[in-house]
PDB file of C-alpha atoms in Angstrom:
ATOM      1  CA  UNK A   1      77.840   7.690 -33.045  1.00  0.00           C
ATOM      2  CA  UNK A   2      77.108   9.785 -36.175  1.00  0.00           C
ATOM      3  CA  UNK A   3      78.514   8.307 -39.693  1.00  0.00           C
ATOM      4  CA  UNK A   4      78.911  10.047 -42.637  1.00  0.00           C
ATOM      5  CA  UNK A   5      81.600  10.847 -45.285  1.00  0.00           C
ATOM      6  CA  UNK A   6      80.531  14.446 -45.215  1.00  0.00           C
ATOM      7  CA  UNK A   7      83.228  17.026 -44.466  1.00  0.00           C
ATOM      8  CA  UNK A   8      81.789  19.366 -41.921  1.00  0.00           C
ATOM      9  CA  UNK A   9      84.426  22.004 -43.505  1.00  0.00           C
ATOM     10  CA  UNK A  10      82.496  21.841 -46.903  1.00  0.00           C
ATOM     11  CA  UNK A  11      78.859  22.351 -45.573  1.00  0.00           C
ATOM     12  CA  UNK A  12      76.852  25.502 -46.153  1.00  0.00           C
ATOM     13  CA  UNK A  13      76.492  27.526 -43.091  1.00  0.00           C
ATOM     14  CA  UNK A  14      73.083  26.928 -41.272  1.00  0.00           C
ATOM     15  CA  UNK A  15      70.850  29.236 -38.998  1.00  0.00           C
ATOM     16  CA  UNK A  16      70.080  26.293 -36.942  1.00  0.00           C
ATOM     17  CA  UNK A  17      71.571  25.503 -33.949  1.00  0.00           C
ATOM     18  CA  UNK A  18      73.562  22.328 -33.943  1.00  0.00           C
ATOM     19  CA  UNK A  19      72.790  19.464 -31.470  1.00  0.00           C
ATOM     20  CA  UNK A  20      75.451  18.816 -29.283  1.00  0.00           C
ATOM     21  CA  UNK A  21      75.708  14.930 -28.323  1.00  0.00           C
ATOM     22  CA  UNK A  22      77.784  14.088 -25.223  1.00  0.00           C
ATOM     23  CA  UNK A  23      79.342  10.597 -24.991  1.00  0.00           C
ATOM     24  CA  UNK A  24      76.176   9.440 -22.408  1.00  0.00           C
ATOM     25  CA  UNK A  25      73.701  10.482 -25.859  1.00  0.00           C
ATOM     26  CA  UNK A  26      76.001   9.178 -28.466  1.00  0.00           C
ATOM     27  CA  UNK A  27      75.679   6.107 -26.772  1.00  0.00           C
ATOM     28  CA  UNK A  28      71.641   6.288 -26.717  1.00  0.00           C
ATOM     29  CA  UNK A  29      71.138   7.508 -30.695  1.00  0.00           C
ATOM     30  CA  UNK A  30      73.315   5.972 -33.370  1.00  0.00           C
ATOM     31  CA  UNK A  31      72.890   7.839 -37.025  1.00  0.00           C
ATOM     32  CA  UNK A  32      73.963   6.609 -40.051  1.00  0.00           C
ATOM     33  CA  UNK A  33      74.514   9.176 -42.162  1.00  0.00           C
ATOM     34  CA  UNK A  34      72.497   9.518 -46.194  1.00  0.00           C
ATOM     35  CA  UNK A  35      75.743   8.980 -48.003  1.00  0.00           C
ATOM     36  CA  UNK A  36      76.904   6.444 -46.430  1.00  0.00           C
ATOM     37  CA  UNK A  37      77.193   2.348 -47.291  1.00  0.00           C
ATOM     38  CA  UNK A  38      77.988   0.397 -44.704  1.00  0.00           C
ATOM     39  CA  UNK A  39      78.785  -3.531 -45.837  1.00  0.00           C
ATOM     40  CA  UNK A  40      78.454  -5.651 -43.083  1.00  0.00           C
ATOM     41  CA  UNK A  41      76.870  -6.145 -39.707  1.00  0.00           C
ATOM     42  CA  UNK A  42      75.154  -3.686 -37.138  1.00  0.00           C
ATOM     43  CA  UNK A  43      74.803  -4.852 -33.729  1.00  0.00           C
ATOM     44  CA  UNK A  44      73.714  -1.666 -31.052  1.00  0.00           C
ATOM     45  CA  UNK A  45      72.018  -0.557 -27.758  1.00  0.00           C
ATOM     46  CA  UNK A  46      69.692   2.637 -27.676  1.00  0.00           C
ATOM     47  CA  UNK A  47      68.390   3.594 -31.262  1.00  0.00           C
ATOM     48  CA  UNK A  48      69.947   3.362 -34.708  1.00  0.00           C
ATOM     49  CA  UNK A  49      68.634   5.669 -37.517  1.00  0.00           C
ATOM     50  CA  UNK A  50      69.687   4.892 -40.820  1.00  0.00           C
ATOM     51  CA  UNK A  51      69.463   7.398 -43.527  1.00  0.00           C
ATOM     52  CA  UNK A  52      71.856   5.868 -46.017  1.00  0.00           C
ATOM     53  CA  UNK A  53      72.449   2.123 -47.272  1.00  0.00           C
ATOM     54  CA  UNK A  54      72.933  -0.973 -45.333  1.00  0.00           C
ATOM     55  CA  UNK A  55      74.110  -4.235 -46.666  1.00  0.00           C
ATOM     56  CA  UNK A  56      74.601  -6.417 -43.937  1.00  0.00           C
ATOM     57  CA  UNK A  57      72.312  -7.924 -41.069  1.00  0.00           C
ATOM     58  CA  UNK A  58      71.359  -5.215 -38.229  1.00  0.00           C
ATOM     59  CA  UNK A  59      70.797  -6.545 -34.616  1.00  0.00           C
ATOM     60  CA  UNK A  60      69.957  -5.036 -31.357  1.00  0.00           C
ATOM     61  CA  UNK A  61      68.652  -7.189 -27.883  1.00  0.00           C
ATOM     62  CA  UNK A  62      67.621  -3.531 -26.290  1.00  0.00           C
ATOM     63  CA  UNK A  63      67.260  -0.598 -29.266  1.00  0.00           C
ATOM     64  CA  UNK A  64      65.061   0.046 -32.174  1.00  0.00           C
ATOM     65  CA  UNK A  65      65.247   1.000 -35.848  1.00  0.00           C
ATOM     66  CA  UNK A  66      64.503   3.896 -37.451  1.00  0.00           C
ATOM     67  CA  UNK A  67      64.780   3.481 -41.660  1.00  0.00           C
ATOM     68  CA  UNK A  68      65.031   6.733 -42.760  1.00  0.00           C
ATOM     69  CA  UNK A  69      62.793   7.587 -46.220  1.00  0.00           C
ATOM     70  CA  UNK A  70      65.779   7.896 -48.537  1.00  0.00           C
ATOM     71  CA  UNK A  71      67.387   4.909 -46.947  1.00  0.00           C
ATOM     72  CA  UNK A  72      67.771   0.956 -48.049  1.00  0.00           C
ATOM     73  CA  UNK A  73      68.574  -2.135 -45.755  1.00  0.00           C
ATOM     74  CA  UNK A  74      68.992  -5.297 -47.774  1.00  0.00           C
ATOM     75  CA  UNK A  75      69.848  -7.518 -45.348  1.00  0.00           C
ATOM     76  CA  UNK A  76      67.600  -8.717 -42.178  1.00  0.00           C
ATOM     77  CA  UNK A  77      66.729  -6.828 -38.648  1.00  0.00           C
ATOM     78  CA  UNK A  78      65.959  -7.871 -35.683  1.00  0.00           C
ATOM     79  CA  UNK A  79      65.201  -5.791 -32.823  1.00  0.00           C
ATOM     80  CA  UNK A  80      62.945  -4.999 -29.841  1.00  0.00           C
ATOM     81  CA  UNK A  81      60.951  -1.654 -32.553  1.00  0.00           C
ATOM     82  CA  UNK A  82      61.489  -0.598 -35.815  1.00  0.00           C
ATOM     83  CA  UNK A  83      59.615   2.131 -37.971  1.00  0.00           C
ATOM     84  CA  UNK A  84      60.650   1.805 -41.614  1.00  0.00           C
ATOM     85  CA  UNK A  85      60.070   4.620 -43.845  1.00  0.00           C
ATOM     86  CA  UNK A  86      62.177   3.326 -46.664  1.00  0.00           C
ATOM     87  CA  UNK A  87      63.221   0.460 -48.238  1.00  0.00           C
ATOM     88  CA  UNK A  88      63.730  -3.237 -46.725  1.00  0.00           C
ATOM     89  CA  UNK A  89      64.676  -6.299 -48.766  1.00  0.00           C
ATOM     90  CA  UNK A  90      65.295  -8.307 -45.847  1.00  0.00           C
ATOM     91  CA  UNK A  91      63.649 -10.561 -42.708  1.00  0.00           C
ATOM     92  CA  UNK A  92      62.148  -8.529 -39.614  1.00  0.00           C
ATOM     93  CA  UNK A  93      62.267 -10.213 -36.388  1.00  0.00           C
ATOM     94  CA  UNK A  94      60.358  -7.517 -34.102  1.00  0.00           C
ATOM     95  CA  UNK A  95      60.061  -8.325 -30.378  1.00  0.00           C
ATOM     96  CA  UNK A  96      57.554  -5.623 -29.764  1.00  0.00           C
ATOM     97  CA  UNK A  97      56.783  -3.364 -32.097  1.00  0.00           C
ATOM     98  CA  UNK A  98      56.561  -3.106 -35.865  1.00  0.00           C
ATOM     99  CA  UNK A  99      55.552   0.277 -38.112  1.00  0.00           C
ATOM    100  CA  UNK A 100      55.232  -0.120 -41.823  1.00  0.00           C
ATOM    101  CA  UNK A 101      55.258   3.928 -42.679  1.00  0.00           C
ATOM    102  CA  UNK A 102      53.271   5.286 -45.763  1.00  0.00           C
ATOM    103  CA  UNK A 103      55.744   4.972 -48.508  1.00  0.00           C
ATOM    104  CA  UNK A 104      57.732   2.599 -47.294  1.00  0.00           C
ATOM    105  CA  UNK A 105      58.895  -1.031 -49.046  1.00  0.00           C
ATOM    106  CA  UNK A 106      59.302  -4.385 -46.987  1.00  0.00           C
ATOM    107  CA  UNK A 107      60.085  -7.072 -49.182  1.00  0.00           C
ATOM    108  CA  UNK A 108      60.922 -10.156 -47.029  1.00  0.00           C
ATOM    109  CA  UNK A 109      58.874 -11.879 -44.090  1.00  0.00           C
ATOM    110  CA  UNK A 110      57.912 -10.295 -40.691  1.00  0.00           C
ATOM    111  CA  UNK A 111      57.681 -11.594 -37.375  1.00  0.00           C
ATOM    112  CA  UNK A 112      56.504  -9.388 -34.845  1.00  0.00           C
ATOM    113  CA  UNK A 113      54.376  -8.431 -31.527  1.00  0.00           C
ATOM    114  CA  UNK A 114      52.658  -5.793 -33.313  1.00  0.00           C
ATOM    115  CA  UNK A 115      52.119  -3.949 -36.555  1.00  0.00           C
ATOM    116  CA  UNK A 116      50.980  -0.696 -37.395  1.00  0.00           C
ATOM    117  CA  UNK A 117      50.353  -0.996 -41.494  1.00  0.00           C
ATOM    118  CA  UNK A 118      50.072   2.903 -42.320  1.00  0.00           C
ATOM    119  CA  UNK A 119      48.269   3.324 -46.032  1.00  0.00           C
ATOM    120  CA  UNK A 120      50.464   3.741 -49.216  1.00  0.00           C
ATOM    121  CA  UNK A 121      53.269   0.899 -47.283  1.00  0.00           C
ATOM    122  CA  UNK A 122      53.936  -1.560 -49.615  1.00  0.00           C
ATOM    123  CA  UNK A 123      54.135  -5.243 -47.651  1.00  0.00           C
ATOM    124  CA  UNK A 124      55.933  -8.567 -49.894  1.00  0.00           C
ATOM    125  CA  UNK A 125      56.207 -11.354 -48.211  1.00  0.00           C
ATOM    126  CA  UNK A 126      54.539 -13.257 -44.965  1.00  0.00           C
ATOM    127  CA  UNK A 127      53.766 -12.106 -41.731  1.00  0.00           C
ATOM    128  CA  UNK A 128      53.126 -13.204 -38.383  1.00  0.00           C
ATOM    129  CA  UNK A 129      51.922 -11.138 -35.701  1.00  0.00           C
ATOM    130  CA  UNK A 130      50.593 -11.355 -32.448  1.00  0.00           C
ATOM    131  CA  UNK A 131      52.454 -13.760 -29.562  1.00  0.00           C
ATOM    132  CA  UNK A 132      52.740 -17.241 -30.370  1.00  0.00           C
ATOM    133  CA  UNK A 133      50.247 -20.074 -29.500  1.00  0.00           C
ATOM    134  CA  UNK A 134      50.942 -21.599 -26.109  1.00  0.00           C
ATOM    135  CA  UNK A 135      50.637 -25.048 -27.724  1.00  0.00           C
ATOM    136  CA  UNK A 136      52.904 -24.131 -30.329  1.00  0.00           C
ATOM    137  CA  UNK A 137      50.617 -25.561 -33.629  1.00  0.00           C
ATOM    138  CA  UNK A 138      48.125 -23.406 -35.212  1.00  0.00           C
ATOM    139  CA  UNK A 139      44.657 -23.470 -34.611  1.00  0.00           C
ATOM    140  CA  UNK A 140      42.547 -25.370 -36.295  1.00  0.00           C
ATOM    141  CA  UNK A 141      40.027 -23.595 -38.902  1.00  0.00           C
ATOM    142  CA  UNK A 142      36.612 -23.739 -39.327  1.00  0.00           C
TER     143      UNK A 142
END
């Protein structure tokens, strides 16, 4: 699914060929287009990209997130991946794996399996990483 309030009619011609997506792809790769604000929640299978703004909660049991540079989420995420390149202001609840892109803004608290902290990300809030304790308490320090 590709969202956008762009008229295709209106749009400069391009020397580049244009990607055709069948209905098995547009299943697998879900964009949401740079001018567009969608208010509400995202739930999805495959992956979502979002170039524009997202107010709402965004949830997927099977995908991952792709937050596009000149893109916002407020709102909180929770899915299997997600590379942010833009803005958060929001919870992440990673299953697997987490990338914090140079440039990018998280303000909120992450939980995930793993996190790749790339220099020039900017990181607000708490984190935990790593696969919970089998006892469920911390450990004790030293």
């Amino acid at each position: 699914m590709i969202l956008s309030k762009s008229n295709s009619r209106n749009r400069e011609p391009s020397s580049e060929p244009e990607v055709a997506f069948t209905p098995k792809n547009l299943e697998k790769h879900n964009i949401l287009a740079e001018d567009v604000v969608l208010r509400g929640s995202i739930a999805f299978e495959g992956e979502l990209q979002v170039d524009g703004r997202v107010e709402g909660t965004i949830e997927s049991k099977s995908g991952s997130v792709v937050v596009g540079a000149s893109s916002t989420i407020e709102g909180d995420v929770a899915s299997p991946n997600i590379t942010v390149h833009g803005e958060v202001h929001g919870n992440l609840s990673i299953d697997d794996r987490c990338v914090l892109a140079e440039g990018c803004k998280l303000i909120g608290d992450l939980k995930a399996a793993s996190l790749m902290l790339e220099e020039g990300a900017v990181f607000w809030g708490k984190s935990q990483v790593g696969s919970s304790p089998k006892s469920g308490k911390a450990p004790a320090r030293k």
